[in-house]
Short mmCIF file of N, CA and C and ligand atoms in Angstrom, two decimals:
data_model
loop_
_atom_site.label_atom_id
_atom_site.label_comp_id
_atom_site.label_asym_id
_atom_site.label_seq_id
_atom_site.Cartn_x
_atom_site.Cartn_y
_atom_site.Cartn_z
N MET K 20 9.49 -14.34 -6.45
CA MET K 20 9.45 -14.21 -4.96
C MET K 20 8.72 -15.10 -4.32
N GLY K 21 7.73 -14.91 -3.47
CA GLY K 21 6.85 -15.82 -2.85
C GLY K 21 7.04 -15.96 -1.32
N THR K 22 7.47 -17.17 -1.09
CA THR K 22 7.36 -17.56 0.35
C THR K 22 8.01 -16.58 1.34
N ASP K 23 9.00 -16.05 1.33
CA ASP K 23 9.92 -15.30 2.15
C ASP K 23 9.23 -13.67 2.10
N CYS K 24 8.29 -13.32 1.20
CA CYS K 24 8.10 -12.05 1.10
C CYS K 24 6.49 -11.93 1.95
N LEU K 25 6.24 -11.14 2.85
CA LEU K 25 5.10 -11.21 3.68
C LEU K 25 3.81 -10.84 2.72
N PHE K 26 4.15 -9.79 1.88
CA PHE K 26 2.82 -9.18 1.06
C PHE K 26 2.67 -10.37 -0.06
N CYS K 27 3.50 -10.92 -0.50
CA CYS K 27 3.39 -11.98 -1.43
C CYS K 27 2.65 -13.43 -0.85
N ARG K 28 2.75 -13.47 0.47
CA ARG K 28 1.98 -14.45 1.15
C ARG K 28 0.47 -14.06 1.29
N ILE K 29 0.36 -12.75 1.61
CA ILE K 29 -1.05 -12.13 1.61
C ILE K 29 -1.76 -12.49 0.27
N VAL K 30 -1.00 -12.14 -0.88
CA VAL K 30 -1.58 -12.35 -2.13
C VAL K 30 -1.95 -13.84 -2.21
N ALA K 31 -0.99 -14.53 -1.86
CA ALA K 31 -1.48 -16.18 -2.00
C ALA K 31 -2.15 -16.60 -1.08
N GLY K 32 -2.76 -15.92 -0.14
CA GLY K 32 -3.88 -16.30 0.95
C GLY K 32 -3.10 -17.02 1.98
N GLU K 33 -1.82 -17.10 2.23
CA GLU K 33 -1.32 -17.81 3.11
C GLU K 33 -1.34 -17.13 4.47
N ILE K 34 -1.21 -15.76 4.45
CA ILE K 34 -1.54 -14.92 5.56
C ILE K 34 -2.72 -14.08 5.60
N PRO K 35 -3.53 -14.07 6.62
CA PRO K 35 -4.97 -13.48 6.56
C PRO K 35 -4.66 -11.83 6.54
N ALA K 36 -5.68 -11.17 5.86
CA ALA K 36 -5.56 -9.79 5.76
C ALA K 36 -6.99 -9.46 5.56
N THR K 37 -7.34 -8.16 6.05
CA THR K 37 -8.61 -7.47 5.80
C THR K 37 -8.76 -6.99 4.50
N ILE K 38 -9.17 -7.54 3.49
CA ILE K 38 -9.04 -7.16 2.06
C ILE K 38 -10.21 -6.18 1.85
N VAL K 39 -9.96 -5.16 1.35
CA VAL K 39 -11.03 -4.13 1.02
C VAL K 39 -11.42 -4.08 -0.54
N ARG K 40 -10.35 -4.22 -1.40
CA ARG K 40 -10.60 -4.40 -2.75
C ARG K 40 -9.49 -5.28 -3.47
N GLU K 41 -9.98 -6.03 -4.45
CA GLU K 41 -9.14 -6.69 -5.25
C GLU K 41 -9.45 -6.64 -6.63
N THR K 42 -8.45 -6.54 -7.50
CA THR K 42 -8.62 -6.42 -9.04
C THR K 42 -7.86 -7.64 -9.58
N ALA K 43 -7.81 -7.79 -10.84
CA ALA K 43 -6.86 -8.84 -11.31
C ALA K 43 -5.27 -8.52 -11.13
N THR K 44 -4.91 -7.38 -10.85
CA THR K 44 -3.53 -7.12 -10.59
C THR K 44 -3.23 -6.47 -9.46
N THR K 45 -3.93 -6.02 -8.61
CA THR K 45 -3.76 -5.28 -7.43
C THR K 45 -4.78 -5.78 -6.21
N LEU K 46 -4.17 -5.52 -5.17
CA LEU K 46 -4.96 -5.97 -3.78
C LEU K 46 -4.78 -4.59 -2.84
N ALA K 47 -5.86 -4.52 -2.08
CA ALA K 47 -5.97 -3.45 -0.98
C ALA K 47 -6.45 -4.04 0.34
N PHE K 48 -5.65 -3.79 1.31
CA PHE K 48 -6.01 -4.45 2.51
C PHE K 48 -5.66 -3.63 3.79
N ARG K 49 -6.27 -3.73 4.93
CA ARG K 49 -5.98 -2.59 5.94
C ARG K 49 -4.63 -2.91 6.65
N ASP K 50 -3.96 -1.68 7.06
CA ASP K 50 -2.89 -1.96 7.71
C ASP K 50 -3.02 -2.66 9.04
N ILE K 51 -2.14 -3.38 9.48
CA ILE K 51 -2.43 -4.24 10.63
C ILE K 51 -2.13 -3.47 11.92
N ASP K 52 -1.59 -2.23 11.74
CA ASP K 52 -1.09 -1.32 12.82
C ASP K 52 -1.45 0.21 12.40
N PRO K 53 -2.77 0.57 12.28
CA PRO K 53 -3.46 1.67 11.47
C PRO K 53 -2.63 3.03 12.31
N LYS K 54 -2.30 3.89 11.31
CA LYS K 54 -1.67 5.22 12.10
C LYS K 54 -2.65 6.34 11.77
N ALA K 55 -3.81 5.94 11.11
CA ALA K 55 -5.03 6.89 11.04
C ALA K 55 -6.22 6.14 11.01
N PRO K 56 -7.45 6.93 11.09
CA PRO K 56 -8.62 6.12 11.16
C PRO K 56 -8.93 5.29 9.88
N VAL K 57 -8.41 5.69 8.73
CA VAL K 57 -8.40 4.81 7.64
C VAL K 57 -6.92 4.70 7.27
N HIS K 58 -6.45 3.37 7.22
CA HIS K 58 -5.06 3.25 6.77
C HIS K 58 -5.03 1.87 5.89
N VAL K 59 -5.15 2.05 4.62
CA VAL K 59 -5.23 0.81 3.70
C VAL K 59 -3.78 1.02 2.99
N LEU K 60 -3.25 -0.30 2.82
CA LEU K 60 -2.09 -0.60 1.80
C LEU K 60 -2.56 -1.14 0.52
N ILE K 61 -1.95 -0.49 -0.44
CA ILE K 61 -2.47 -0.80 -1.81
C ILE K 61 -0.99 -1.43 -2.41
N ILE K 62 -1.18 -2.71 -2.93
CA ILE K 62 -0.08 -3.28 -3.56
C ILE K 62 -0.53 -3.99 -5.19
N PRO K 63 0.71 -3.97 -5.94
CA PRO K 63 0.50 -4.88 -7.06
C PRO K 63 0.66 -6.32 -6.61
N LYS K 64 -0.10 -7.26 -7.25
CA LYS K 64 -0.03 -8.65 -6.88
C LYS K 64 1.31 -9.26 -7.11
N GLU K 65 2.01 -8.69 -8.36
CA GLU K 65 3.30 -9.02 -8.76
C GLU K 65 4.32 -8.42 -7.81
N HIS K 66 5.29 -9.17 -7.51
CA HIS K 66 6.35 -8.53 -6.56
C HIS K 66 7.28 -7.64 -7.14
N TYR K 67 7.29 -6.30 -6.71
CA TYR K 67 8.38 -5.46 -7.06
C TYR K 67 8.71 -4.82 -5.64
N ALA K 68 10.08 -4.56 -5.46
CA ALA K 68 10.57 -4.20 -4.30
C ALA K 68 10.13 -2.80 -3.75
N ASP K 69 10.07 -1.94 -4.69
CA ASP K 69 9.74 -0.58 -4.28
C ASP K 69 9.14 0.21 -5.59
N VAL K 70 8.70 1.53 -5.16
CA VAL K 70 7.98 2.30 -6.17
C VAL K 70 8.82 2.49 -7.47
N ALA K 71 10.12 2.82 -7.04
CA ALA K 71 11.07 3.08 -8.17
C ALA K 71 11.34 1.89 -9.11
N THR K 72 11.35 0.47 -8.68
CA THR K 72 11.44 -0.58 -9.34
C THR K 72 10.26 -0.90 -10.29
N LEU K 73 9.07 -0.71 -9.46
CA LEU K 73 7.75 -0.87 -10.30
C LEU K 73 7.59 0.20 -11.19
N ALA K 74 7.86 1.50 -11.06
CA ALA K 74 7.67 2.35 -12.14
C ALA K 74 8.55 2.23 -13.29
N GLU K 75 9.83 1.57 -13.17
CA GLU K 75 10.69 1.30 -14.13
C GLU K 75 10.33 0.05 -14.81
N GLY K 76 9.73 -1.00 -14.11
CA GLY K 76 9.33 -2.53 -14.82
C GLY K 76 8.17 -2.45 -15.24
N ASP K 77 7.12 -1.59 -14.82
CA ASP K 77 5.97 -2.03 -15.21
C ASP K 77 5.08 -0.65 -15.10
N PRO K 78 5.23 0.59 -15.94
CA PRO K 78 4.45 1.74 -15.53
C PRO K 78 2.90 1.57 -15.49
N GLY K 79 2.47 0.73 -16.19
CA GLY K 79 1.10 0.53 -16.51
C GLY K 79 0.44 -0.05 -15.19
N LEU K 80 1.15 -1.03 -14.50
CA LEU K 80 0.83 -1.70 -13.20
C LEU K 80 0.85 -0.51 -12.12
N ALA K 81 1.85 0.33 -12.25
CA ALA K 81 2.00 1.55 -11.27
C ALA K 81 0.72 2.22 -11.20
N GLY K 82 0.34 2.64 -12.47
CA GLY K 82 -0.96 3.28 -12.67
C GLY K 82 -2.14 2.52 -12.12
N GLU K 83 -2.15 1.26 -12.31
CA GLU K 83 -3.31 0.50 -11.64
C GLU K 83 -3.30 0.42 -10.08
N VAL K 84 -2.03 0.56 -9.63
CA VAL K 84 -1.91 0.61 -8.13
C VAL K 84 -2.74 2.09 -7.66
N LEU K 85 -2.32 2.91 -8.47
CA LEU K 85 -2.84 4.38 -8.27
C LEU K 85 -4.40 4.21 -8.24
N THR K 86 -4.86 3.69 -9.40
CA THR K 86 -6.19 3.61 -9.68
C THR K 86 -7.02 2.97 -8.49
N THR K 87 -6.48 1.91 -8.11
CA THR K 87 -7.12 0.98 -6.95
C THR K 87 -7.11 1.97 -5.79
N ALA K 88 -5.99 2.82 -5.51
CA ALA K 88 -6.11 3.53 -4.22
C ALA K 88 -7.00 4.81 -4.34
N ALA K 89 -7.19 5.36 -5.60
CA ALA K 89 -8.26 6.20 -5.71
C ALA K 89 -9.63 5.70 -5.46
N VAL K 90 -9.90 4.43 -5.97
CA VAL K 90 -11.13 3.89 -5.92
C VAL K 90 -11.31 3.52 -4.41
N VAL K 91 -10.35 3.11 -3.68
CA VAL K 91 -10.54 2.76 -2.27
C VAL K 91 -10.76 4.00 -1.53
N ALA K 92 -10.02 5.28 -1.92
CA ALA K 92 -10.24 6.41 -1.20
C ALA K 92 -11.74 6.89 -1.31
N GLU K 93 -12.30 6.62 -2.49
CA GLU K 93 -13.57 7.10 -2.60
C GLU K 93 -14.61 6.08 -1.90
N GLU K 94 -14.37 4.82 -1.96
CA GLU K 94 -15.16 3.90 -1.17
C GLU K 94 -15.24 4.10 0.30
N GLU K 95 -14.13 4.63 0.71
CA GLU K 95 -13.86 4.86 2.21
C GLU K 95 -14.45 6.22 2.74
N GLY K 96 -14.92 6.83 1.62
CA GLY K 96 -15.57 8.15 1.77
C GLY K 96 -14.62 9.33 2.12
N LEU K 97 -13.28 9.21 1.56
CA LEU K 97 -12.36 10.25 1.90
C LEU K 97 -12.04 11.24 0.81
N LEU K 98 -12.82 11.19 -0.27
CA LEU K 98 -12.74 12.36 -1.41
C LEU K 98 -12.98 13.78 -0.90
N ALA K 99 -14.17 14.02 -0.18
CA ALA K 99 -14.54 15.26 0.29
C ALA K 99 -13.31 15.89 1.25
N ASP K 100 -12.95 15.23 2.21
CA ASP K 100 -12.13 15.80 3.15
C ASP K 100 -10.61 15.62 2.83
N GLY K 101 -10.36 14.57 1.85
CA GLY K 101 -8.91 14.47 1.42
C GLY K 101 -8.24 13.22 2.13
N PHE K 102 -7.04 12.89 1.47
CA PHE K 102 -6.43 11.79 2.02
C PHE K 102 -4.92 11.98 1.52
N ARG K 103 -4.06 11.03 2.18
CA ARG K 103 -2.82 11.16 1.72
C ARG K 103 -2.41 9.66 1.34
N LEU K 104 -1.41 9.75 0.20
CA LEU K 104 -0.82 8.58 -0.28
C LEU K 104 0.60 8.47 -0.25
N MET K 105 1.20 7.50 0.14
CA MET K 105 2.70 7.57 0.46
C MET K 105 3.28 6.14 0.31
N PHE K 106 4.40 6.33 -0.57
CA PHE K 106 5.21 5.17 -0.60
C PHE K 106 6.64 5.47 0.08
N ASN K 107 6.84 4.61 1.19
CA ASN K 107 8.20 4.71 1.70
C ASN K 107 9.04 3.79 0.92
N THR K 108 10.25 4.42 0.67
CA THR K 108 11.19 3.71 -0.32
C THR K 108 12.48 3.72 0.30
N GLY K 109 13.21 2.68 0.84
CA GLY K 109 14.55 2.61 1.20
C GLY K 109 14.59 3.10 2.63
N PRO K 110 15.92 2.97 3.01
CA PRO K 110 16.20 3.26 4.57
C PRO K 110 15.88 4.66 5.13
N TYR K 111 15.95 5.66 4.31
CA TYR K 111 15.76 7.07 4.90
C TYR K 111 14.08 7.17 5.25
N ALA K 112 13.54 6.42 4.38
CA ALA K 112 12.04 6.55 4.58
C ALA K 112 11.63 5.53 5.53
N GLY K 113 12.40 4.72 5.95
CA GLY K 113 12.05 3.64 6.90
C GLY K 113 11.18 2.39 6.33
N GLN K 114 11.43 2.13 5.05
CA GLN K 114 10.62 1.03 4.42
C GLN K 114 11.00 -0.36 5.16
N GLU K 115 9.96 -0.99 5.51
CA GLU K 115 10.09 -2.15 6.37
C GLU K 115 9.65 -3.39 5.50
N VAL K 116 8.68 -3.27 4.65
CA VAL K 116 8.43 -4.48 3.84
C VAL K 116 8.68 -4.25 2.46
N PHE K 117 9.49 -5.03 1.76
CA PHE K 117 10.14 -4.82 0.60
C PHE K 117 9.44 -5.47 -0.70
N HIS K 118 8.15 -5.08 -0.56
CA HIS K 118 7.12 -5.42 -1.65
C HIS K 118 6.41 -4.20 -1.78
N VAL K 119 6.26 -3.35 -2.78
CA VAL K 119 5.96 -2.14 -2.86
C VAL K 119 4.51 -1.90 -2.55
N HIS K 120 4.23 -0.92 -1.81
CA HIS K 120 2.84 -0.67 -1.16
C HIS K 120 2.74 0.79 -0.97
N ALA K 121 1.50 1.22 -1.33
CA ALA K 121 1.04 2.68 -1.23
C ALA K 121 0.21 2.56 0.02
N HIS K 122 0.63 3.52 0.88
CA HIS K 122 -0.04 3.62 2.12
C HIS K 122 -1.12 4.82 1.86
N LEU K 123 -2.47 4.35 2.22
CA LEU K 123 -3.71 5.32 2.12
C LEU K 123 -4.11 5.82 3.28
N PHE K 124 -3.96 7.09 3.92
CA PHE K 124 -4.25 7.51 5.05
C PHE K 124 -5.55 8.61 4.86
N GLY K 125 -6.48 8.46 5.91
CA GLY K 125 -7.51 9.37 5.86
C GLY K 125 -8.29 9.34 6.97
N GLY K 126 -9.62 10.13 7.04
CA GLY K 126 -10.50 9.92 8.15
C GLY K 126 -10.40 10.91 9.12
N ALA K 127 -9.22 11.75 9.33
CA ALA K 127 -8.99 12.91 10.15
C ALA K 127 -7.94 13.59 9.57
N PRO K 128 -7.74 14.81 10.22
CA PRO K 128 -6.60 15.79 9.57
C PRO K 128 -5.45 14.87 10.09
N LEU K 129 -4.43 14.95 9.14
CA LEU K 129 -3.38 14.02 9.19
C LEU K 129 -1.97 14.68 9.67
N GLY K 130 -2.12 16.00 9.92
CA GLY K 130 -0.94 16.79 10.58
C GLY K 130 0.03 17.08 9.36
N PRO K 131 1.21 17.64 9.77
CA PRO K 131 2.33 17.99 8.75
C PRO K 131 2.72 16.72 7.94
N MET K 132 3.35 17.21 6.77
CA MET K 132 3.62 16.04 5.82
C MET K 132 4.68 15.35 6.46
N LEU K 133 5.71 15.84 7.36
CA LEU K 133 6.96 15.20 7.78
C LEU K 133 6.84 15.46 9.25
N ALA K 134 7.46 14.73 10.09
CA ALA K 134 7.85 14.86 11.45
C ALA K 134 9.05 15.80 11.49
N ARG K 135 9.15 16.81 12.37
CA ARG K 135 10.35 17.50 12.33
C ARG K 135 11.21 17.02 13.82
P1 LIG M 229 6.55 0.50 5.54
O1 LIG M 229 7.26 0.95 6.62
O2 LIG M 229 6.17 1.56 4.48
O3 LIG M 229 7.25 -0.84 4.76
O4 LIG M 229 5.33 -0.14 5.96
C1 LIG M 229 5.06 -1.35 6.24
C2 LIG M 229 3.54 -1.37 6.74
O5 LIG M 229 3.05 -2.93 6.69
C3 LIG M 229 3.51 -1.20 8.14
O6 LIG M 229 2.51 0.07 8.22
C4 LIG M 229 2.90 -2.17 8.92
O7 LIG M 229 1.90 -1.81 10.01
C5 LIG M 229 2.16 -2.95 7.88
N1 LIG M 229 2.00 -4.44 8.18
C6 LIG M 229 3.08 -5.24 8.54
N2 LIG M 229 2.63 -6.52 8.55
C7 LIG M 229 1.24 -6.50 8.09
C8 LIG M 229 0.19 -7.38 7.72
N3 LIG M 229 0.41 -8.92 8.17
N4 LIG M 229 -0.95 -6.97 7.47
C9 LIG M 229 -1.19 -5.76 6.95
N5 LIG M 229 -0.20 -4.66 7.28
C10 LIG M 229 0.95 -5.06 7.70
ZN1 LIG M 230 6.28 -9.85 -2.51
#
């Protein structure tokens, strides 16, 4: 993949991001348009379009994305009050960036799970 994928370009250092955690295989950075006091995106460095493709193609890497998300939740002080982890997938979910990313939300009550 590479140059035409926004998040591959962040991995490559071609587009700046506020990185909060990096491992050999994953990257966590602040969402540019935060929807909660804490809003971090966690991605595998390797390109997969969505969580279904990632889980099918590399379940171990999917687990590493979850582990990084949990570590960031702890580092951001979210464990006591809780947090939400979300993978938008496909058009009904409004996925805009087709490089799989977990949204980590926290820092305030997050409201109902879905808008009505
Ligand atoms: P989704 O709708 O699940 O695909 O979410 C894409 C997310 O990426 C949105 O929450 C955007 O605010 C976020 N986003 C878009 N561009 C950037 C960027 N350059 N750096 C950080 N977050 C971004
Ligand atoms: Zn990508």
